[in-house]
PDB file of C-alpha atoms in Angstrom:
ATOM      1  CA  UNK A 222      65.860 -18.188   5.303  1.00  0.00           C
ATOM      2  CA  UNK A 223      64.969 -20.611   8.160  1.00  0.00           C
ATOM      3  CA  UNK A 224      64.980 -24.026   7.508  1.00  0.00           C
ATOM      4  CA  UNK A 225      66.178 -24.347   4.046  1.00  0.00           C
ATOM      5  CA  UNK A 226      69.863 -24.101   5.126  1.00  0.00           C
ATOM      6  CA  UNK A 227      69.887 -20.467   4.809  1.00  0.00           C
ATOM      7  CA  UNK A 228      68.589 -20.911   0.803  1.00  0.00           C
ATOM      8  CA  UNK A 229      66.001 -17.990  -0.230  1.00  0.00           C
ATOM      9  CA  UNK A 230      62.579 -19.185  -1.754  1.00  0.00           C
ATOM     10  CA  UNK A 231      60.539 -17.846  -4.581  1.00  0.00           C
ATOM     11  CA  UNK A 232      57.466 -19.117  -6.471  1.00  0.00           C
ATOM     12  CA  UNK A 233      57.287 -19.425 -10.562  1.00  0.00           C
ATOM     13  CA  UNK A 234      54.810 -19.728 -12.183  1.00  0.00           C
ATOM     14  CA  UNK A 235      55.029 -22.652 -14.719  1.00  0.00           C
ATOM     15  CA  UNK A 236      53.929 -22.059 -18.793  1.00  0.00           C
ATOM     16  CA  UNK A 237      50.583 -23.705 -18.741  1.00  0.00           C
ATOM     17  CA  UNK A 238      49.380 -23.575 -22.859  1.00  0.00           C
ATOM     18  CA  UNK A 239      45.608 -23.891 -21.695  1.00  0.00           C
ATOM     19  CA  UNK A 240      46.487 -20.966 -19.272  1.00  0.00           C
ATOM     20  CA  UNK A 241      46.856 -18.691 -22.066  1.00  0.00           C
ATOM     21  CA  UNK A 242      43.109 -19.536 -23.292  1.00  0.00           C
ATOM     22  CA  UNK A 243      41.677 -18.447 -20.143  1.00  0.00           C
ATOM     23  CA  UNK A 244      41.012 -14.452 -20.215  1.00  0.00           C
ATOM     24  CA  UNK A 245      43.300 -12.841 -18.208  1.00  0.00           C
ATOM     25  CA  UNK A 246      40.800 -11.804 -15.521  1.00  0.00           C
ATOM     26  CA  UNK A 247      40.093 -15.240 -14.181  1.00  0.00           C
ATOM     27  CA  UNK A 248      41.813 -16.131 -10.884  1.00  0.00           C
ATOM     28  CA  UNK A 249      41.595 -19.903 -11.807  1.00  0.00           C
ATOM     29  CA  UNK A 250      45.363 -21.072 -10.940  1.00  0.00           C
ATOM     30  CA  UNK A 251      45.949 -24.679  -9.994  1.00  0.00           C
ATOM     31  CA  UNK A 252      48.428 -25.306  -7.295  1.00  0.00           C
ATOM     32  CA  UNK A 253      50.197 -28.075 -10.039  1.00  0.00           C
ATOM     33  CA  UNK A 254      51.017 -24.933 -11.672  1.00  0.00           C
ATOM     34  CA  UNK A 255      53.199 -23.372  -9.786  1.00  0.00           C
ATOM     35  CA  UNK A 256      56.905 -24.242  -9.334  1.00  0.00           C
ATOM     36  CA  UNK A 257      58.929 -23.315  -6.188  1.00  0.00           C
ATOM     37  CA  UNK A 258      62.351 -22.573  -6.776  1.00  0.00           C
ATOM     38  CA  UNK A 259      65.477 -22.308  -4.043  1.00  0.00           C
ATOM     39  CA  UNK A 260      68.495 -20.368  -4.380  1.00  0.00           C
ATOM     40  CA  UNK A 261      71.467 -23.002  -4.676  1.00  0.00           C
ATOM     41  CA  UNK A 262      75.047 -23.083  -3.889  1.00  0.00           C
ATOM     42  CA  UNK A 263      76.836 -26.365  -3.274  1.00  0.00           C
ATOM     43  CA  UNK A 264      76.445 -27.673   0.403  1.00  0.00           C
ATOM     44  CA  UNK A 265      79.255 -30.497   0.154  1.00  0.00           C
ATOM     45  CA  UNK A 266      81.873 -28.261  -1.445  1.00  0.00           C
ATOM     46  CA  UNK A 267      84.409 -26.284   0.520  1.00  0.00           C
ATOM     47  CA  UNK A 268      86.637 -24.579  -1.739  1.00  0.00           C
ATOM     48  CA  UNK A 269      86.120 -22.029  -4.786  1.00  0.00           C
ATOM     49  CA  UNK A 270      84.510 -18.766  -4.961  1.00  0.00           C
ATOM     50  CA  UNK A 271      80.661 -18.246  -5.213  1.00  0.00           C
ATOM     51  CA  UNK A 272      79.063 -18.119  -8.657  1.00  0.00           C
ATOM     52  CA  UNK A 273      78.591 -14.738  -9.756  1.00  0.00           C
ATOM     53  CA  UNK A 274      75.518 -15.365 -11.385  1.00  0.00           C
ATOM     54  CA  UNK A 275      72.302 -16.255  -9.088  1.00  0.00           C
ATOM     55  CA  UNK A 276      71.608 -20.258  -9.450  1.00  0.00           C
ATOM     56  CA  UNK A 277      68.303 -21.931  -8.526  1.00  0.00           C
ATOM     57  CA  UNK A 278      67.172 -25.430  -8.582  1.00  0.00           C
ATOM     58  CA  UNK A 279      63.693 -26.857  -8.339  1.00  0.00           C
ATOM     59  CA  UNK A 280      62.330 -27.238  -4.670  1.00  0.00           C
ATOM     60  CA  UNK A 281      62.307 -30.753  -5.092  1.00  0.00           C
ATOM     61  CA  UNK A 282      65.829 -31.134  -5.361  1.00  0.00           C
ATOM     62  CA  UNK A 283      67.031 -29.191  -2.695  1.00  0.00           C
ATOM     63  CA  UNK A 284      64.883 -31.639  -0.574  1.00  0.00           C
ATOM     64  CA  UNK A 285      67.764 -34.461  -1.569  1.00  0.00           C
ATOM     65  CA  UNK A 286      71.229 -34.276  -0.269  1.00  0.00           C
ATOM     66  CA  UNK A 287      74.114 -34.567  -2.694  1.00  0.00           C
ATOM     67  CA  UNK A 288      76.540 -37.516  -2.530  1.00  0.00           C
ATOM     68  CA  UNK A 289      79.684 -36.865  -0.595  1.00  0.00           C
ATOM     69  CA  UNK A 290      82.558 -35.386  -2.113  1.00  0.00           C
ATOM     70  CA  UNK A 291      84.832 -38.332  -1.813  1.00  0.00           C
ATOM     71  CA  UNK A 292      86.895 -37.238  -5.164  1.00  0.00           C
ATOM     72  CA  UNK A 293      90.117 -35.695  -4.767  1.00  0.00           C
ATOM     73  CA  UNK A 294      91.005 -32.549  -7.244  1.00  0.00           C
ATOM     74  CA  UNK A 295      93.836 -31.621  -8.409  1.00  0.00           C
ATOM     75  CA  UNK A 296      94.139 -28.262 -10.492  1.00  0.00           C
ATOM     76  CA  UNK A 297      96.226 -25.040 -10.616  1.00  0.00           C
ATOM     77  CA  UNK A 298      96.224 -22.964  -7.327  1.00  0.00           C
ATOM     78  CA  UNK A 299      95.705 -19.716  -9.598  1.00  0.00           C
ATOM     79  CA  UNK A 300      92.348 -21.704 -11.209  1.00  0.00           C
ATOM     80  CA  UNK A 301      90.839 -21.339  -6.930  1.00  0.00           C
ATOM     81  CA  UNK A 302      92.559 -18.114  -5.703  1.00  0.00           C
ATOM     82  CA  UNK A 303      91.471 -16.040  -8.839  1.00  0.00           C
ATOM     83  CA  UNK A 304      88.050 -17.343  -9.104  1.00  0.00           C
ATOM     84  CA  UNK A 305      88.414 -18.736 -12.899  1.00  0.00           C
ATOM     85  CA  UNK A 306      86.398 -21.311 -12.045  1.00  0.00           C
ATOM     86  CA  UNK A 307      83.146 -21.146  -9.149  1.00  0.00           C
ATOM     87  CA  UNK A 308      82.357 -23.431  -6.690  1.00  0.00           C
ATOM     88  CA  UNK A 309      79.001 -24.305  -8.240  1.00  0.00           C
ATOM     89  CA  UNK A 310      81.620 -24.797 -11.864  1.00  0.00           C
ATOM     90  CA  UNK A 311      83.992 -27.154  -9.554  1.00  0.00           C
ATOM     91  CA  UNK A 312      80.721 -28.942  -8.230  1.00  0.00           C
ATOM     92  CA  UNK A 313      80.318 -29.887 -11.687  1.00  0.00           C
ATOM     93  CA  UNK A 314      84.004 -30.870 -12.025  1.00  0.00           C
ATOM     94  CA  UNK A 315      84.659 -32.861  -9.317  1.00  0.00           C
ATOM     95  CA  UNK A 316      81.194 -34.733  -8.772  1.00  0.00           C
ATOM     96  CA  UNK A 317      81.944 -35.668 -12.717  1.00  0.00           C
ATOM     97  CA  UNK A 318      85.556 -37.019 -12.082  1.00  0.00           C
ATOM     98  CA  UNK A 319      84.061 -38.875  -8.995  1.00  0.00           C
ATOM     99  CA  UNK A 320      81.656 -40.885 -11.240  1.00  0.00           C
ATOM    100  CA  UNK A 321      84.545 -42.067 -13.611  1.00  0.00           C
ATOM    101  CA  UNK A 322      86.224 -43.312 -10.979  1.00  0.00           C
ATOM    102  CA  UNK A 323      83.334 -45.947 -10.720  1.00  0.00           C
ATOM    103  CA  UNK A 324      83.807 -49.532 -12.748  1.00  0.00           C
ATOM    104  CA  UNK A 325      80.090 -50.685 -14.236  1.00  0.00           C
ATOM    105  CA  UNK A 326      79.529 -54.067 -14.134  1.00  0.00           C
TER     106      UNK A 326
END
């Protein structure tokens, strides 16, 4: 897709309980209802295989770039070459190991 970084969109709508009330023939949808989701894969990650699942996030958040990947990960060859672990599974990994690098005050 064009300007989302090549990241498809699709609308959802959101469970609204007051929704269900309404008789199914009525068009009345509010805008606040509906949820637009993009298709994600990790855009500061350059290693590991793609998830073999699809993977979405909220709209919202693709809007927000992710930190850098300043962390420096060290794990069997086999675990990247085989695919044991994706890179949306190593996102998770190595932006985790990056944060406990950090001393709070």
């Amino acid at each position: 897709e064009r300007g989302n970084g090549g990241r498809g969109v699709g609308k959802v709508k959101a469970e609204n309980p007051k929704a269900k009330e309404k008789e199914e023939g009525e068009e009345d949808v509010e805008e606040a209802d509906e949820i637009t989701y993009t298709s994600y894969k990790p855009q500061k990650l350059t290693f590991g295989m793609d998830h073999p699942d699809p993977v979405v996030e909220n709209s919202t958040l693709s809007a927000v770039e992710p930190p850098e990947v300043e962390y420096n990960l060290a794990m069997p060859a086999d675990i990247l070459s085989v695919g044991k672990l994706s890179n949306l599974q190593l996102e998770a990994i190595v932006y985790g190991c990056q944060r406990h690098l950090i001393d709070l005050p």
